Coordinates of C-alpha atoms in Angstrom, one line a residue:
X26 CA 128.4 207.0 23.9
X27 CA 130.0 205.4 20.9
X28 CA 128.2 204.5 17.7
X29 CA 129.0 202.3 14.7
X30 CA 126.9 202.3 11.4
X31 CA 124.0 200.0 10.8
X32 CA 124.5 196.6 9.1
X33 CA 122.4 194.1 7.7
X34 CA 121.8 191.5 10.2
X35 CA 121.1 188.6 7.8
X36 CA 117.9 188.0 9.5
X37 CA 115.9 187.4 6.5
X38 CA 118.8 186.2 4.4
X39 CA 117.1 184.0 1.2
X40 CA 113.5 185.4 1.7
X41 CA 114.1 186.5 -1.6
X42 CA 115.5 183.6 -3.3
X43 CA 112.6 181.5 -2.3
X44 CA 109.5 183.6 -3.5
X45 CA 111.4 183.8 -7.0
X46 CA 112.2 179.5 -6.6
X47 CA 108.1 179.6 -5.6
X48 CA 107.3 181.7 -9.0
X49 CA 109.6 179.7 -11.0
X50 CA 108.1 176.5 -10.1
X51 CA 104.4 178.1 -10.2
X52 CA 104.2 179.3 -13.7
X53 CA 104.5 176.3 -15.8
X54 CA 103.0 173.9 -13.3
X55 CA 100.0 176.2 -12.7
X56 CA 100.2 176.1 -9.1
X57 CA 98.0 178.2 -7.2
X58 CA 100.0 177.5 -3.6
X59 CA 103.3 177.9 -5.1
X60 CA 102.2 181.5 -6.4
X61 CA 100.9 182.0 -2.4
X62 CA 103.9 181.1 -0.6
X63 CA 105.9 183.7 -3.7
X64 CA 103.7 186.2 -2.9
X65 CA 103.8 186.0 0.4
X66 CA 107.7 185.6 0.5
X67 CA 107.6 188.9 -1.4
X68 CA 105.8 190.5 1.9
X69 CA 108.4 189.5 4.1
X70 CA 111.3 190.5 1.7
X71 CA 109.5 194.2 1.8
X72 CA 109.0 194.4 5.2
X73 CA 113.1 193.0 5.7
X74 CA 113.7 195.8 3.7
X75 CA 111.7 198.3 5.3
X76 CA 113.1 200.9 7.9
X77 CA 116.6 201.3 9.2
X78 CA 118.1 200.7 12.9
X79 CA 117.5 203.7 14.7
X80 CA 120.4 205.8 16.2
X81 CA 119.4 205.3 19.5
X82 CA 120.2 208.2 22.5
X83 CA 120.4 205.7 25.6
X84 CA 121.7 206.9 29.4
X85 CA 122.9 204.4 31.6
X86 CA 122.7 204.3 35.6
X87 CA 124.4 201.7 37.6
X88 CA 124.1 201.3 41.3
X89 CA 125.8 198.6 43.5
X90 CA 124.0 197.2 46.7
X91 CA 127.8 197.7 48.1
X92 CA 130.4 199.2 46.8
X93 CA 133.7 198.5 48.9
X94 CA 132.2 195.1 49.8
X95 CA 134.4 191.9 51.7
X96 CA 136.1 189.4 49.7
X97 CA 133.0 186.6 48.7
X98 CA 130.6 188.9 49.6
X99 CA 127.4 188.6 47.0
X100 CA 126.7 192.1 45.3
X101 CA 123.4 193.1 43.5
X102 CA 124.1 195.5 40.8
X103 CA 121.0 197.2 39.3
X104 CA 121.0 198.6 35.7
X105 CA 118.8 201.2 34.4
X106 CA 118.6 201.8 30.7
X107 CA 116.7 205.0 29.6
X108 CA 115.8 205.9 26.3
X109 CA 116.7 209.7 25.9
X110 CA 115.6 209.9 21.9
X111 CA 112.3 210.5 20.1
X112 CA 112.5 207.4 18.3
X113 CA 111.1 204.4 19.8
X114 CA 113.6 201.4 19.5
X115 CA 111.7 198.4 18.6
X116 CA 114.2 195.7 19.6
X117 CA 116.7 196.6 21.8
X118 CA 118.8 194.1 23.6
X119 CA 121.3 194.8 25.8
X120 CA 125.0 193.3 27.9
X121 CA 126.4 194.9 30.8
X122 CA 130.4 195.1 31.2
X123 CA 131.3 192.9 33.8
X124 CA 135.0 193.5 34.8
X125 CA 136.8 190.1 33.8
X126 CA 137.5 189.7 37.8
X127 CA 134.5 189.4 38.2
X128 CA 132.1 186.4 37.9
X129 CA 127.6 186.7 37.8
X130 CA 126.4 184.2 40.8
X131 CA 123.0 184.9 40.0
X132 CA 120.5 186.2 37.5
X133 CA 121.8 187.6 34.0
X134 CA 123.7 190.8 32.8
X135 CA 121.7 191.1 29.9
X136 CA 118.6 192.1 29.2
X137 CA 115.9 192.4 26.0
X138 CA 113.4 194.7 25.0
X139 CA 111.6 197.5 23.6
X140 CA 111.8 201.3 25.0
X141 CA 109.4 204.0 23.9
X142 CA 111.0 207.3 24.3
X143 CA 111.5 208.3 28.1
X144 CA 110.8 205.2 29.3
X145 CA 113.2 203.1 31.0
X146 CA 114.0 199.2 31.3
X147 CA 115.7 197.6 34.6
X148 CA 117.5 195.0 35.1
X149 CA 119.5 193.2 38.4
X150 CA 122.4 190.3 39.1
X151 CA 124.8 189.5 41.5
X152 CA 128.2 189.3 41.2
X153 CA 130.7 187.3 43.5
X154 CA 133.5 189.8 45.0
X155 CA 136.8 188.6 44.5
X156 CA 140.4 191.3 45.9
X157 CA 141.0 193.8 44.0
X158 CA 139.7 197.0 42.2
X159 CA 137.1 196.7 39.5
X160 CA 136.2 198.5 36.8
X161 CA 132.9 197.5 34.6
X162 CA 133.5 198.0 31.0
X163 CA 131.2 200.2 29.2
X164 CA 127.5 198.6 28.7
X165 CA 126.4 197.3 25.5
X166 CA 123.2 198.1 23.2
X167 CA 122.0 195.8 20.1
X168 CA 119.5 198.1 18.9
X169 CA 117.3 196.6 15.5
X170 CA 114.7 197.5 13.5
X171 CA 111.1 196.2 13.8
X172 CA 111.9 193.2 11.3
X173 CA 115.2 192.6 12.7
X174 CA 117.1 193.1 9.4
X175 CA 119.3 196.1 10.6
X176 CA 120.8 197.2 13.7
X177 CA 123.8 199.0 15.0
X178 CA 125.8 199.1 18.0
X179 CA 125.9 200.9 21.2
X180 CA 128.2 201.7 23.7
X181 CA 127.6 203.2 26.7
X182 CA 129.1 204.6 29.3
X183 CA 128.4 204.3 33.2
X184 CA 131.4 204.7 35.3
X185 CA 131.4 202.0 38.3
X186 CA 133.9 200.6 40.3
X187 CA 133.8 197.9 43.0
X188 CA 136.4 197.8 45.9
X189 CA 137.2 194.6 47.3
X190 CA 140.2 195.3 49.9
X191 CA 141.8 191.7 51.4
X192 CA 140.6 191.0 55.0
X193 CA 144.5 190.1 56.1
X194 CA 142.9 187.6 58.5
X195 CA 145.9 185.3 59.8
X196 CA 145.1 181.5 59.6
X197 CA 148.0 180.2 61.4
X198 CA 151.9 182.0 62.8
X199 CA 154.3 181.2 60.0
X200 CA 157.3 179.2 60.8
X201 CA 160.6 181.2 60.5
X202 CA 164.2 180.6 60.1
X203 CA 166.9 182.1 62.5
X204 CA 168.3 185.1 60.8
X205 CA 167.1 187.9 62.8
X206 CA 167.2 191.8 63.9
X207 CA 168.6 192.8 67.1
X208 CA 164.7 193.6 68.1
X209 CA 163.0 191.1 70.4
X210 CA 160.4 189.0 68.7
X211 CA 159.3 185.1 68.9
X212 CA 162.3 183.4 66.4
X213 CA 164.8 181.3 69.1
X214 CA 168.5 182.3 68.7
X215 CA 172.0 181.2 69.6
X216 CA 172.7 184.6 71.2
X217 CA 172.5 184.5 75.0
X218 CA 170.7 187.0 76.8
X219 CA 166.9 187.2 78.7
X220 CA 164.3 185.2 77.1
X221 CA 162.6 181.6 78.3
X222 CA 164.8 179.0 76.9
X223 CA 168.3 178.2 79.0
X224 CA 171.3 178.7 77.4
X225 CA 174.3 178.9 79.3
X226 CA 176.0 180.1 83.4
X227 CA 178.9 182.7 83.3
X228 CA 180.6 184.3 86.2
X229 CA 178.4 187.0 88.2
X230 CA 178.9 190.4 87.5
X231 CA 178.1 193.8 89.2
X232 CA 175.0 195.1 88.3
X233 CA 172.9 191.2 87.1
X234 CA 169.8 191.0 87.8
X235 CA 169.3 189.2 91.3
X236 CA 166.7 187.2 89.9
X237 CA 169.4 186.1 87.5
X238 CA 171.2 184.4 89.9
X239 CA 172.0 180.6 90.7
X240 CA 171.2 180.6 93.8
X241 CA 171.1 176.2 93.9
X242 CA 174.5 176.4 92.7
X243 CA 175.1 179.4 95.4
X244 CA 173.6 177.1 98.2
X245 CA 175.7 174.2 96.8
X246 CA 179.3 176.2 96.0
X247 CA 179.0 179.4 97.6
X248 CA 179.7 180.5 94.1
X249 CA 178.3 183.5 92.4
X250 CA 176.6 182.4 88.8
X251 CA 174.4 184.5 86.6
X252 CA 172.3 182.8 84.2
X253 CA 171.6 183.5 80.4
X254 CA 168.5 182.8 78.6
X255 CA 168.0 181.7 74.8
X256 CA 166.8 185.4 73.1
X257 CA 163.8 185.5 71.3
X258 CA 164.6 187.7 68.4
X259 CA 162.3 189.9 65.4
X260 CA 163.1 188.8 62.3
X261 CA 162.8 190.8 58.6
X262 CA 160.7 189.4 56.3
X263 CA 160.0 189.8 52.6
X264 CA 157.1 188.3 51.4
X265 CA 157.7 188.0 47.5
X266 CA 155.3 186.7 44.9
X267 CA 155.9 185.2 41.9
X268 CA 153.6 187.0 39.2
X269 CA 155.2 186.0 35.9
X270 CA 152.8 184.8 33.0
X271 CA 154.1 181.4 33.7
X272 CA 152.7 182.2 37.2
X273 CA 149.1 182.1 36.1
X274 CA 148.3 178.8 36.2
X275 CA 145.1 176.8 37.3
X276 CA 143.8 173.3 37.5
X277 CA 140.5 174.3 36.0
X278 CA 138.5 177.6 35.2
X279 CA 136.5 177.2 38.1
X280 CA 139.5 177.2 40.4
X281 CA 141.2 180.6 41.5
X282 CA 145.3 180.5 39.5
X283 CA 148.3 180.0 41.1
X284 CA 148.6 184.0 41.4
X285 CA 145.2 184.7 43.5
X286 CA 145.8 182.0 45.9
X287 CA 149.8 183.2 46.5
X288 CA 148.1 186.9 46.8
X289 CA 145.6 185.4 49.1
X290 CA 148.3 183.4 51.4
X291 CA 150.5 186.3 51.2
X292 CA 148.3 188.6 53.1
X293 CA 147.4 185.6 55.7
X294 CA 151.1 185.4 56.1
X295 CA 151.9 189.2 56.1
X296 CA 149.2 189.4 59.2
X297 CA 150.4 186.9 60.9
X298 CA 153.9 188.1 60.9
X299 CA 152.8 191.7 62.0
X300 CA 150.6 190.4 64.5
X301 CA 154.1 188.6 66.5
X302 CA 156.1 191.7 65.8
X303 CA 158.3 190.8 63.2
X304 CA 159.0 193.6 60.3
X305 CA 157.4 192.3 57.0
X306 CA 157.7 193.6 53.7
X307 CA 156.3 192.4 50.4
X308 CA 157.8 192.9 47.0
X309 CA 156.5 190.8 43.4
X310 CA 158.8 189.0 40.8
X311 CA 157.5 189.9 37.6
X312 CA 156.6 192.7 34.6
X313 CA 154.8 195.4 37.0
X314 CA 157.4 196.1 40.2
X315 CA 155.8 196.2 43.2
X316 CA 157.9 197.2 46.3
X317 CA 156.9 197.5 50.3
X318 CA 159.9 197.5 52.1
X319 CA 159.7 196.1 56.1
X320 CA 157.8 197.9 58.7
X321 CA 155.4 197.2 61.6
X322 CA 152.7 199.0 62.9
X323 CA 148.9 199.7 61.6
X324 CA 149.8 202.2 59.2
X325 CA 152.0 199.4 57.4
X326 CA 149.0 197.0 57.7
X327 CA 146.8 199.6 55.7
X328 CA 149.4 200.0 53.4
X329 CA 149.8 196.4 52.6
X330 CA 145.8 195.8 52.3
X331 CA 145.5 198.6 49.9
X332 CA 148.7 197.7 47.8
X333 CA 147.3 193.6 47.4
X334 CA 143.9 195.3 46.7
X335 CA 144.7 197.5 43.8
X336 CA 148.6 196.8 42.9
X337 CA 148.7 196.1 39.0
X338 CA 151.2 193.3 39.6
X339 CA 149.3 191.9 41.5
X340 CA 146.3 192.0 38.4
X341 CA 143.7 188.6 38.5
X342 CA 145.6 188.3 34.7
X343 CA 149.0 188.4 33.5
X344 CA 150.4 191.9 32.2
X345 CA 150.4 192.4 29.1
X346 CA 154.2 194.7 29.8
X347 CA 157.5 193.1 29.1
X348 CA 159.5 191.6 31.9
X349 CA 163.3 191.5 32.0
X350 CA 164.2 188.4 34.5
X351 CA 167.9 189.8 35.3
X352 CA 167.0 193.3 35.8
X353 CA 164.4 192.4 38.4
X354 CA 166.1 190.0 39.9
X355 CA 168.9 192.7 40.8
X356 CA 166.8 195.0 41.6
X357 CA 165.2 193.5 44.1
X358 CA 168.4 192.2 45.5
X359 CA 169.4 196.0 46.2
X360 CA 166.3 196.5 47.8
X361 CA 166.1 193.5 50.1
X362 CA 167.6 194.5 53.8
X363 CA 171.1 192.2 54.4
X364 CA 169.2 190.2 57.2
X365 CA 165.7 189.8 55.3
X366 CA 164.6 186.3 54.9
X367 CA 162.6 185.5 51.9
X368 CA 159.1 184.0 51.9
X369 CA 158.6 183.3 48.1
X370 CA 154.9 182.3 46.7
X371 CA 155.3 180.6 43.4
X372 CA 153.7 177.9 42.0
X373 CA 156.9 176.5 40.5
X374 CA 155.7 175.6 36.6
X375 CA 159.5 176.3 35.4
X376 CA 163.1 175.8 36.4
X377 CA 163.8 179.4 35.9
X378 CA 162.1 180.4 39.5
X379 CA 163.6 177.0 40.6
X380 CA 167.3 178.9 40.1
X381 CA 166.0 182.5 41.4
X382 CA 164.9 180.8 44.7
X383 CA 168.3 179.2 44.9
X384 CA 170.1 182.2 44.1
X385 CA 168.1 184.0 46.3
X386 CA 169.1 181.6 49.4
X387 CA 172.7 181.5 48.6
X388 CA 172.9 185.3 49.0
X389 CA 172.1 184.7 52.5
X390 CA 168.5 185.8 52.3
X391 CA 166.7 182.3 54.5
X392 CA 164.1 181.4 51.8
X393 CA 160.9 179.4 52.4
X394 CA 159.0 178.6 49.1
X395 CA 154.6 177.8 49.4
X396 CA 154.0 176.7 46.5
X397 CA 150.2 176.5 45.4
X398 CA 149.9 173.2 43.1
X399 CA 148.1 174.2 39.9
X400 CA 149.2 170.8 38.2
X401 CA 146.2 167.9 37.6
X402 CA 146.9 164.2 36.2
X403 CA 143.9 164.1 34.0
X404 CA 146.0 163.7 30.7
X405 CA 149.1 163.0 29.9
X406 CA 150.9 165.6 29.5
X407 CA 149.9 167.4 32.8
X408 CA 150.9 164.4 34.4
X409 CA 154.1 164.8 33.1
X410 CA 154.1 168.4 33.9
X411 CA 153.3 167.3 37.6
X412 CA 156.0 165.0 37.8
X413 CA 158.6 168.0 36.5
X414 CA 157.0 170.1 39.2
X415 CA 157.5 167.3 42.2
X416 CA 161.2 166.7 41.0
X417 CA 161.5 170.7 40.7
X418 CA 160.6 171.2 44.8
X419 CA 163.1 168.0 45.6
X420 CA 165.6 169.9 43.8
X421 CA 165.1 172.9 46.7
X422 CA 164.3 170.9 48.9
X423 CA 168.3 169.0 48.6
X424 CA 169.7 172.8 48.4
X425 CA 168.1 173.6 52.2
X426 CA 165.0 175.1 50.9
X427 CA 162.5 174.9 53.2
X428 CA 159.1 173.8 51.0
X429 CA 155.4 174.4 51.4
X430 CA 153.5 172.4 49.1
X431 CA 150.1 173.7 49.0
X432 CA 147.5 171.2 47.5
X433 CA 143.5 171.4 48.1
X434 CA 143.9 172.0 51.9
X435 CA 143.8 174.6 53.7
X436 CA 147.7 177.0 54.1
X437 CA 146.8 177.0 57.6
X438 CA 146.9 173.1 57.4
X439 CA 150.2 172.2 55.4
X440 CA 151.5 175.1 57.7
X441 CA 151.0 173.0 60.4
X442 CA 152.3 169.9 59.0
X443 CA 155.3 171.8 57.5
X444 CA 156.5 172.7 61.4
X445 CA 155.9 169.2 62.4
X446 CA 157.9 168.2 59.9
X447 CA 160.9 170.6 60.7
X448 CA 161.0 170.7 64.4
X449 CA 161.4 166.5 64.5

């Protein structure tokens, strides 16, 4: 518990002034009211005066209805404030720590009133839970004097921390380019082998399969013909968010930035990928380094659930650390796998991810940009910063970039759109 010295609080501020004004104008008029109202502005200026703030002893006990709840779930927290001293604390108002993540759906995290000593006051709201780890600050205390003219500050501490862990539900498969692994997976390739898709007749050789065989060109030839299949392939993925300050953009206050939503379509993504078998990493671009390299199994989708959960880069605010745009760009290019394609989640607010995308693709690494639209036309100059944006994702669009943008609908959605759009 922290403490800071009392102050005056201003509350009766010119009290004073105006039982001398009232006296002044009294005397010489003979004014029996004016002389009233001096006298009785010369109460209240005693009674400001009187007593000082007491140095309240306060413990503080939180309790969550549910501590590692699911993302939008509705949490009650309950607050109980008991007054430890032997002074009673005549005016005591009091503000909970909400972590910033955070936002109160219903009632209020403050409360005001008076607490005799050993007594306790409660209070209750609900919070919205949003992915991530949070952390309430430490709870506030205004406590004042009977009059109101004095009080000090309390801080109190209460240790409590909400859990919110990202279901990974996937919304729809995410369409892939053709660099693969030699795995099997679900991405078509030129390579012939087994799989669904026909691809080519050779010669028959000892040991093909029978069912392998042309057998109409057999009955019509005589002639021995294996066929080969298009082969379905795994492919590597990296699923990199962009988590720059210039990242954290948002059409309103109301609406989650550009960062949440590429966190949240990065897990949708990263489930869907594991779910087909392909090997899926996820790395961020910006001041705190994240780094998953590819895997598969449910181990890796634990890992990945926890690491978009508590990750500090992957924070519900910009870091506050420095970011050097060259050094993370070549770190991650020693980290990425030679035949990992790139699924980048950027909003694109500036040309500088605009050339790391393109750099990115040239290197070989098959990019695909989703880009969550933070951009509104309400003034003028964010419809001018919408209009640098559109001309930004042509750009990538003329270098082969394949490009998601994600408005007010649904990923799923312009997913689906997106592959309609690729497959004519």
């Amino acid at each position: 518990m922290s403490y800071v010295d009392a102050v005056d609080t201003e509350h009766w501020a010119g009290i004073g002034a105006l039982a001398f004004a009232a006296f002044a104008l009294g005397l010489p008029f003979q004014r029996p009211s004016l002389f009233l109202v001096a006298l009785v502005g010369v109460g209240f200026a005693a009674y400001a005066r009187f007593g000082d703030a007491p140095a309240a002893d306060l413990t503080v006990e939180r309790e969550l209805s549910e501590s590692s709840p699911s993302p939008d779930a509705e949490v009650t927290v309950t607050v109980t404030v008991e007054n430890a001293g032997s002074a009673t604390i005549p005016d005591l108002r009091l503000i909970d720590g909400v972590p910033p993540g955070l936002s109160v759906s219903d009632g209020a995290a403050r409360l005001g009133t008076a607490l005799r000593p050993g007594k306790r006051a409660t209070f209750s709201y609900t919070v919205t839970a949003t992915r991530g780890s949070h952390e309430w600050e430490p709870l506030t205390a205004v406590v004042r004097n009977a009059s109101g003219s004095r009080e000090r500050v309390v801080d109190v501490e209460a240790a409590t921390t909400l859990r919110c862990l990202p279901t990974l539900d996937a919304s729809s498969d995410l369409p892939l380019r053709g660099l693969t692994t030699p795995y099997s997976g679900r991405v078509a390739t030129d390579v012939a082998g087994s799989g669904l898709e026909f691809h080519s007749t050779r010669e028959y050789r000892r040991g093909d399969p029978l069912s392998r065989v042309d057998w109409n060109r057999y009955a019509r030839s005589g002639e021995l013909s294996t066929v080969s299949f298009r082969e379905e392939r795994a492919a590597t993925v990296v699923l990199l968010v962009d988590t720059r300050e210039a990242a954290y953009r948002a059409p309103d206050e109301d609406t989650p930035n550009a960062v949440e939503r590429s966190v949240e379509a990065a897990g949708e993504a990263f489930s869907a990928l594991l779910s087909t078998g392909d090997r899926v990493g996820i790395a961020s671009y910006g001041p705190e380094a994240c780094w998953l390299a590819p895997a598969t199994g449910e181990q890796h989708r634990a890992t990945a659930r926890r690491l978009l959960a508590d990750h500090p880069s992957f924070s519900v605010s910009p870091s506050e650390e420095p970011f050097y745009p060259s050094i993370a760009l070549r770190r991650l290019r020693r980290r990425l796998p030679a035949d990992a394609q790139i699924v980048l989640f950027s909003p694109a607010t500036d040309d500088y991810i605009a050339t790391v995308a393109e750099r990115l693709n040239a290197y070989g690494h098959q990019l695909t940009l989703i880009s969550p639209d933070p951009t509104t036309d309400d003034t003028a100059t964010r419809r001018l910063a919408r209009l640098e944006r559109d001309t930004r994702l042509r750009r990538l669009r003329s270098h082969g970039i394949r490009v998601i943008d994600w408005g007010e609908r649904p990923l799923a959605v312009e997913l689906a759109r997106a592959t309609r759009r690729w497959s004519r």
